[in-house]
PDB file of C-alpha atoms in Angstrom:
ATOM      1  CA  ASP A1301      43.242 115.768 193.822  1.00 55.00           C
ATOM      2  CA  ASP A1302      41.848 114.993 196.976  1.00 74.00           C
ATOM      3  CA  GLU A1303      39.523 112.481 196.924  1.00 80.00           C
ATOM      4  CA  TYR A1304      37.627 113.287 200.385  1.00 81.00           C
ATOM      5  CA  GLY A1305      37.613 117.668 199.247  1.00 79.00           C
ATOM      6  CA  ASP A1306      34.273 117.158 199.764  1.00 77.00           C
ATOM      7  CA  ALA A1307      34.067 115.961 203.297  1.00 74.00           C
ATOM      8  CA  GLY A1308      31.836 117.515 205.936  1.00 73.00           C
ATOM      9  CA  LEU A1309      29.164 118.791 203.162  1.00 80.00           C
ATOM     10  CA  GLU A1310      26.980 115.954 203.117  1.00 87.00           C
ATOM     11  CA  ASP A1311      27.193 113.393 205.794  1.00 92.00           C
ATOM     12  CA  PRO A1312      28.815 109.958 204.776  1.00 95.00           C
ATOM     13  CA  ARG A1313      26.881 106.604 204.276  1.00 95.00           C
ATOM     14  CA  VAL A1314      29.116 103.612 204.787  1.00 97.00           C
ATOM     15  CA  CYS A1315      28.515  99.767 204.063  1.00 97.00           C
ATOM     16  CA  VAL A1316      29.630  97.565 205.877  1.00 97.00           C
ATOM     17  CA  THR A1317      30.229  93.857 205.174  1.00 97.00           C
ATOM     18  CA  THR A1318      32.407  90.795 205.776  1.00 97.00           C
ATOM     19  CA  SER A1319      34.288  88.347 203.986  1.00 95.00           C
ATOM     20  CA  ARG A1320      32.696  85.989 202.135  1.00 94.00           C
ATOM     21  CA  ASP A1321      30.920  82.674 204.462  1.00 95.00           C
ATOM     22  CA  PRO A1322      31.777  84.587 207.986  1.00 96.00           C
ATOM     23  CA  SER A1323      31.378  82.848 211.542  1.00 96.00           C
ATOM     24  CA  SER A1324      29.092  83.877 213.775  1.00 95.00           C
ATOM     25  CA  ARG A1325      31.590  85.650 215.518  1.00 96.00           C
ATOM     26  CA  LEU A1326      32.727  87.704 212.589  1.00 96.00           C
ATOM     27  CA  LYS A1327      29.047  88.553 212.065  1.00 96.00           C
ATOM     28  CA  GLN A1328      28.643  89.575 215.140  1.00 95.00           C
ATOM     29  CA  PHE A1329      31.796  92.194 215.218  1.00 96.00           C
ATOM     30  CA  ALA A1330      30.085  93.225 211.685  1.00 96.00           C
ATOM     31  CA  LYS A1331      27.019  94.326 213.553  1.00 96.00           C
ATOM     32  CA  GLU A1332      28.851  96.012 216.111  1.00 95.00           C
ATOM     33  CA  VAL A1333      30.913  97.922 213.499  1.00 96.00           C
ATOM     34  CA  LYS A1334      27.993  99.013 211.883  1.00 96.00           C
ATOM     35  CA  LEU A1335      26.766 100.654 214.948  1.00 94.00           C
ATOM     36  CA  LEU A1336      29.785 102.744 215.079  1.00 95.00           C
ATOM     37  CA  PHE A1337      28.812 105.015 212.258  1.00 95.00           C
ATOM     38  CA  PRO A1338      25.688 106.599 211.648  1.00 93.00           C
ATOM     39  CA  ASN A1339      24.143 106.479 208.546  1.00 92.00           C
ATOM     40  CA  SER A1340      25.564 103.012 208.004  1.00 95.00           C
ATOM     41  CA  VAL A1341      23.697  99.777 206.394  1.00 96.00           C
ATOM     42  CA  ARG A1342      25.204  96.138 206.623  1.00 96.00           C
ATOM     43  CA  MET A1343      24.755  94.032 203.777  1.00 94.00           C
ATOM     44  CA  ASN A1344      24.968  90.200 203.425  1.00 93.00           C
ATOM     45  CA  ARG A1345      28.324  89.644 201.399  1.00 92.00           C
ATOM     46  CA  GLY A1346      26.409  86.455 200.143  1.00 89.00           C
ATOM     47  CA  ASN A1347      27.995  85.172 196.816  1.00 91.00           C
ATOM     48  CA  ASN A1348      28.841  88.891 195.548  1.00 92.00           C
ATOM     49  CA  ARG A1349      32.080  89.169 194.270  1.00 93.00           C
ATOM     50  CA  VAL A1350      33.850  92.819 195.256  1.00 94.00           C
ATOM     51  CA  ASP A1351      33.694  94.053 191.170  1.00 94.00           C
ATOM     52  CA  GLU A1352      29.826  93.387 191.903  1.00 95.00           C
ATOM     53  CA  LEU A1353      30.144  95.070 195.844  1.00 95.00           C
ATOM     54  CA  ILE A1354      31.769  97.945 194.771  1.00 95.00           C
ATOM     55  CA  GLY A1355      29.601  98.815 192.000  1.00 95.00           C
ATOM     56  CA  SER A1356      26.295  97.909 193.839  1.00 95.00           C
ATOM     57  CA  CYS A1357      27.535 100.112 196.663  1.00 95.00           C
ATOM     58  CA  LYS A1358      28.258 102.934 194.070  1.00 95.00           C
ATOM     59  CA  GLU A1359      25.061 102.995 192.290  1.00 96.00           C
ATOM     60  CA  SER A1360      23.629 102.902 195.394  1.00 95.00           C
ATOM     61  CA  GLU A1361      25.382 106.060 196.454  1.00 94.00           C
ATOM     62  CA  PHE A1362      27.708 104.802 199.681  1.00 96.00           C
ATOM     63  CA  THR A1363      30.541 107.171 200.203  1.00 95.00           C
ATOM     64  CA  ASP A1364      32.687 104.377 201.871  1.00 96.00           C
ATOM     65  CA  VAL A1365      32.982 100.725 202.216  1.00 97.00           C
ATOM     66  CA  VAL A1366      33.837  98.762 204.971  1.00 98.00           C
ATOM     67  CA  MET A1367      34.927  95.048 205.008  1.00 97.00           C
ATOM     68  CA  VAL A1368      35.923  93.081 207.844  1.00 97.00           C
ATOM     69  CA  GLN A1369      37.797  89.884 207.963  1.00 97.00           C
ATOM     70  CA  GLU A1370      38.573  86.685 209.811  1.00 97.00           C
ATOM     71  CA  THR A1371      41.086  84.105 210.245  1.00 95.00           C
ATOM     72  CA  ARG A1372      39.544  80.713 211.570  1.00 92.00           C
ATOM     73  CA  GLY A1373      36.307  83.004 213.505  1.00 91.00           C
ATOM     74  CA  GLU A1374      38.902  85.858 214.977  1.00 95.00           C
ATOM     75  CA  PRO A1375      38.700  89.180 213.198  1.00 97.00           C
ATOM     76  CA  ASP A1376      42.053  89.863 211.517  1.00 96.00           C
ATOM     77  CA  GLY A1377      41.397  92.520 208.714  1.00 97.00           C
ATOM     78  CA  LEU A1378      39.547  95.439 208.332  1.00 97.00           C
ATOM     79  CA  VAL A1379      39.250  96.982 204.683  1.00 98.00           C
ATOM     80  CA  ILE A1380      37.906 100.598 204.549  1.00 97.00           C
ATOM     81  CA  CYS A1381      37.193 102.134 200.484  1.00 97.00           C
ATOM     82  CA  HIS A1382      36.039 105.587 199.700  1.00 95.00           C
ATOM     83  CA  LEU A1383      34.076 106.105 196.780  1.00 93.00           C
ATOM     84  CA  PRO A1384      33.568 106.504 194.003  1.00 91.00           C
ATOM     85  CA  LEU A1385      37.540 106.862 193.038  1.00 92.00           C
ATOM     86  CA  GLY A1386      39.587 105.273 195.855  1.00 88.00           C
ATOM     87  CA  PRO A1387      41.691 105.573 197.961  1.00 95.00           C
ATOM     88  CA  THR A1388      41.578 101.841 199.339  1.00 97.00           C
ATOM     89  CA  ALA A1389      43.353 100.949 203.031  1.00 97.00           C
ATOM     90  CA  PHE A1390      44.406  97.472 204.001  1.00 97.00           C
ATOM     91  CA  PHE A1391      44.021  97.224 208.061  1.00 98.00           C
ATOM     92  CA  SER A1392      45.472  93.873 210.230  1.00 97.00           C
ATOM     93  CA  LEU A1393      43.277  93.731 213.125  1.00 97.00           C
ATOM     94  CA  SER A1394      43.885  92.245 216.176  1.00 96.00           C
ATOM     95  CA  GLY A1395      42.786  92.245 220.198  1.00 95.00           C
ATOM     96  CA  ALA A1396      39.508  92.205 219.005  1.00 95.00           C
ATOM     97  CA  VAL A1397      36.884  92.832 222.068  1.00 95.00           C
ATOM     98  CA  LEU A1398      33.424  92.781 221.502  1.00 94.00           C
ATOM     99  CA  ARG A1399      31.063  94.400 223.496  1.00 92.00           C
ATOM    100  CA  HIS A1400      29.316  91.059 225.396  1.00 88.00           C
ATOM    101  CA  ASP A1401      33.342  90.067 225.902  1.00 91.00           C
ATOM    102  CA  LEU A1402      34.268  93.899 227.614  1.00 89.00           C
ATOM    103  CA  GLU A1403      35.122  93.313 231.439  1.00 84.00           C
ATOM    104  CA  GLY A1404      32.262  94.822 233.061  1.00 79.00           C
ATOM    105  CA  GLY A1405      29.710  94.684 230.384  1.00 80.00           C
ATOM    106  CA  ALA A1406      29.410  97.593 227.764  1.00 80.00           C
ATOM    107  CA  SER A1407      27.797 100.927 228.425  1.00 82.00           C
ATOM    108  CA  PRO A1408      24.262 101.105 225.687  1.00 84.00           C
ATOM    109  CA  MET A1409      25.227 101.932 222.536  1.00 87.00           C
ATOM    110  CA  SER A1410      24.182 105.664 221.537  1.00 87.00           C
ATOM    111  CA  GLU A1411      23.035 106.834 218.031  1.00 89.00           C
ATOM    112  CA  ALA A1412      23.891 109.916 218.352  1.00 93.00           C
ATOM    113  CA  TYR A1413      27.312 111.324 215.925  1.00 95.00           C
ATOM    114  CA  PRO A1414      30.355 110.849 217.991  1.00 96.00           C
ATOM    115  CA  HIS A1415      33.243 113.353 218.735  1.00 95.00           C
ATOM    116  CA  VAL A1416      36.178 111.661 216.850  1.00 96.00           C
ATOM    117  CA  ILE A1417      39.683 112.018 218.357  1.00 96.00           C
ATOM    118  CA  MET A1418      42.391 111.479 216.440  1.00 96.00           C
ATOM    119  CA  ASN A1419      45.937 111.195 218.347  1.00 96.00           C
ATOM    120  CA  ASN A1420      49.275 111.209 216.696  1.00 95.00           C
ATOM    121  CA  PHE A1421      48.599 111.339 213.075  1.00 96.00           C
ATOM    122  CA  ASN A1422      51.244 113.600 212.560  1.00 94.00           C
ATOM    123  CA  THR A1423      52.600 112.409 209.760  1.00 93.00           C
ATOM    124  CA  GLU A1424      51.779 113.360 205.619  1.00 93.00           C
ATOM    125  CA  LEU A1425      51.128 109.085 206.058  1.00 94.00           C
ATOM    126  CA  GLY A1426      49.432 109.983 208.934  1.00 95.00           C
ATOM    127  CA  ARG A1427      47.126 112.859 208.663  1.00 94.00           C
ATOM    128  CA  ARG A1428      46.115 110.875 205.359  1.00 94.00           C
ATOM    129  CA  ILE A1429      45.146 107.677 206.982  1.00 96.00           C
ATOM    130  CA  GLY A1430      43.501 109.828 210.212  1.00 95.00           C
ATOM    131  CA  ASN A1431      41.477 111.463 207.078  1.00 94.00           C
ATOM    132  CA  VAL A1432      40.739 107.952 205.760  1.00 95.00           C
ATOM    133  CA  LEU A1433      39.075 107.302 209.384  1.00 96.00           C
ATOM    134  CA  LYS A1434      37.771 110.291 210.137  1.00 94.00           C
ATOM    135  CA  CYS A1435      35.488 110.913 206.830  1.00 95.00           C
ATOM    136  CA  LEU A1436      33.687 107.358 208.078  1.00 96.00           C
ATOM    137  CA  PHE A1437      32.013 109.773 210.470  1.00 96.00           C
ATOM    138  CA  PRO A1438      29.485 112.667 209.957  1.00 95.00           C
ATOM    139  CA  VAL A1439      30.041 116.243 211.349  1.00 93.00           C
ATOM    140  CA  PRO A1440      28.561 115.813 215.737  1.00 94.00           C
ATOM    141  CA  LYS A1441      27.248 118.263 217.309  1.00 91.00           C
ATOM    142  CA  ALA A1442      28.652 119.868 219.965  1.00 90.00           C
ATOM    143  CA  ASP A1443      27.178 118.784 222.872  1.00 90.00           C
ATOM    144  CA  THR A1444      27.271 115.115 222.116  1.00 93.00           C
ATOM    145  CA  ARG A1445      28.685 112.572 224.599  1.00 93.00           C
ATOM    146  CA  ARG A1446      30.011 109.814 222.432  1.00 95.00           C
ATOM    147  CA  ILE A1447      33.258 109.891 221.816  1.00 95.00           C
ATOM    148  CA  VAL A1448      35.343 107.412 218.969  1.00 96.00           C
ATOM    149  CA  THR A1449      39.069 107.540 219.839  1.00 97.00           C
ATOM    150  CA  PHE A1450      41.857 106.469 216.828  1.00 98.00           C
ATOM    151  CA  SER A1451      44.938 106.822 218.866  1.00 97.00           C
ATOM    152  CA  ASN A1452      48.253 106.333 217.187  1.00 96.00           C
ATOM    153  CA  ASP A1453      51.295 104.741 219.068  1.00 95.00           C
ATOM    154  CA  ASN A1454      54.371 103.948 217.131  1.00 91.00           C
ATOM    155  CA  ASP A1455      52.275 102.418 214.153  1.00 93.00           C
ATOM    156  CA  PHE A1456      49.257 100.515 215.401  1.00 95.00           C
ATOM    157  CA  ILE A1457      46.101 102.480 216.046  1.00 97.00           C
ATOM    158  CA  SER A1458      43.677 101.733 218.745  1.00 97.00           C
ATOM    159  CA  PHE A1459      40.648 101.960 218.694  1.00 97.00           C
ATOM    160  CA  ARG A1460      38.457 102.605 221.947  1.00 96.00           C
ATOM    161  CA  HIS A1461      34.786 103.564 221.719  1.00 95.00           C
ATOM    162  CA  HIS A1462      33.139 105.420 224.749  1.00 94.00           C
ATOM    163  CA  MET A1463      30.053 108.235 226.267  1.00 93.00           C
ATOM    164  CA  TYR A1464      30.871 109.990 228.968  1.00 91.00           C
ATOM    165  CA  SER A1465      28.762 111.632 231.722  1.00 89.00           C
ATOM    166  CA  LYS A1466      29.381 114.663 234.186  1.00 86.00           C
ATOM    167  CA  SER A1467      28.537 114.680 237.692  1.00 82.00           C
ATOM    168  CA  GLY A1468      29.099 118.328 239.487  1.00 78.00           C
ATOM    169  CA  LYS A1469      31.227 120.895 237.653  1.00 79.00           C
ATOM    170  CA  ASP A1470      34.701 119.414 236.992  1.00 82.00           C
ATOM    171  CA  ASN A1471      33.763 115.498 236.948  1.00 88.00           C
ATOM    172  CA  VAL A1472      33.638 113.499 234.483  1.00 88.00           C
ATOM    173  CA  THR A1473      33.942 109.390 233.919  1.00 90.00           C
ATOM    174  CA  LEU A1474      33.878 107.372 230.790  1.00 90.00           C
ATOM    175  CA  HIS A1475      31.850 104.424 230.405  1.00 91.00           C
ATOM    176  CA  GLU A1476      33.492 102.189 227.465  1.00 92.00           C
ATOM    177  CA  VAL A1477      30.983 101.353 225.246  1.00 93.00           C
ATOM    178  CA  GLY A1478      32.916  99.251 222.865  1.00 88.00           C
ATOM    179  CA  PRO A1479      33.820  97.466 220.664  1.00 94.00           C
ATOM    180  CA  ARG A1480      37.840  98.128 221.117  1.00 95.00           C
ATOM    181  CA  PHE A1481      40.704  96.512 218.736  1.00 97.00           C
ATOM    182  CA  GLU A1482      43.961  97.618 217.454  1.00 97.00           C
ATOM    183  CA  MET A1483      44.613  98.280 213.588  1.00 97.00           C
ATOM    184  CA  ARG A1484      48.040  98.380 211.650  1.00 96.00           C
ATOM    185  CA  LEU A1485      48.303  99.579 208.443  1.00 96.00           C
ATOM    186  CA  TYR A1486      49.758  97.306 205.191  1.00 95.00           C
ATOM    187  CA  GLN A1487      48.654  99.042 202.030  1.00 96.00           C
ATOM    188  CA  LEU A1488      47.005 102.066 201.307  1.00 96.00           C
ATOM    189  CA  ARG A1489      46.280 101.521 197.736  1.00 96.00           C
ATOM    190  CA  LEU A1490      44.522 104.502 194.842  1.00 94.00           C
ATOM    191  CA  GLY A1491      41.284 103.367 193.726  1.00 93.00           C
ATOM    192  CA  THR A1492      38.556 101.008 194.513  1.00 94.00           C
ATOM    193  CA  LEU A1493      38.792  98.062 196.460  1.00 95.00           C
ATOM    194  CA  GLU A1494      38.626  95.345 193.545  1.00 93.00           C
ATOM    195  CA  GLN A1495      40.693  97.637 191.295  1.00 92.00           C
ATOM    196  CA  LYS A1496      43.607  94.807 192.008  1.00 90.00           C
ATOM    197  CA  ASP A1497      46.329  96.863 189.681  1.00 91.00           C
ATOM    198  CA  ALA A1498      46.411 100.276 190.707  1.00 92.00           C
ATOM    199  CA  GLU A1499      49.070 102.025 192.018  1.00 93.00           C
ATOM    200  CA  SER A1500      49.745 101.439 195.972  1.00 94.00           C
ATOM    201  CA  GLU A1501      50.584 104.694 197.761  1.00 93.00           C
ATOM    202  CA  TYR A1502      52.737 102.737 200.790  1.00 92.00           C
ATOM    203  CA  VAL A1503      52.713  99.198 201.425  1.00 92.00           C
ATOM    204  CA  LEU A1504      54.401  98.046 204.378  1.00 90.00           C
ATOM    205  CA  ARG A1505      57.493  96.402 204.633  1.00 84.00           C
ATOM    206  CA  PRO A1506      58.029  94.967 207.852  1.00 76.00           C
ATOM    207  CA  TYR A1507      61.259  93.117 206.978  1.00 77.00           C
ATOM    208  CA  GLN A1508      63.796  95.893 206.624  1.00 70.00           C
ATOM    209  CA  ASN A1509      66.774  96.740 208.229  1.00 67.00           C
ATOM    210  CA  THR A1510      64.862 100.108 209.156  1.00 70.00           C
ATOM    211  CA  ALA A1511      62.080  99.459 209.853  1.00 65.00           C
ATOM    212  CA  SER A1512      62.009  98.449 213.388  1.00 67.00           C
ATOM    213  CA  LYS A1513      63.038 102.413 213.429  1.00 70.00           C
ATOM    214  CA  ARG A1514      61.164 103.944 211.417  1.00 75.00           C
ATOM    215  CA  GLN A1515      57.416 105.797 212.446  1.00 80.00           C
ATOM    216  CA  LEU A1516      54.738 105.751 209.441  1.00 82.00           C
ATOM    217  CA  LEU A1517      51.804 107.507 210.959  1.00 87.00           C
TER     218      LEU A1517
END
């Protein structure tokens, strides 16, 4: 059964949270991730266990939980858990650039529902991950000028966030809003985040002989 069968019928409601005891940089990153998703809420993690967190999000009828994680103050993990039944996708994160670190400064953050561009998610697993990411965003209006891009290159997913403006008939200028980061899927698990024994649909095995040749997404 497709856990995303009702996607698009109602706008998603996303809860953004962090791992325990977040650094100030991770808190700032979580704030910026929260601003990416329309209709999202940022929840302070506090001492909540994962099962308590998922339980309260189900009761509050969130459609997804997004958790950002860190090592020594640097955002390095992103978990997306679809509610109420799963799946849960685990990504490693690298090269995170927050809005105030962007060269030339960031453009103002729009509240409009963005167009979502999914580039190069061609395999069955790729389409599945594309669905996981795409369904965090509501259906946009046709004239929105906000663009969110997930571009897959060799199983590394680049995330970018732009506004565009038109000057004249054919001139379009892109303004980066941020944040930006690279993601890599390392596990896709059936079920929700607290179900540690749930079956894995995919696990990254980078040390197999053919790993460098395989295109998974």
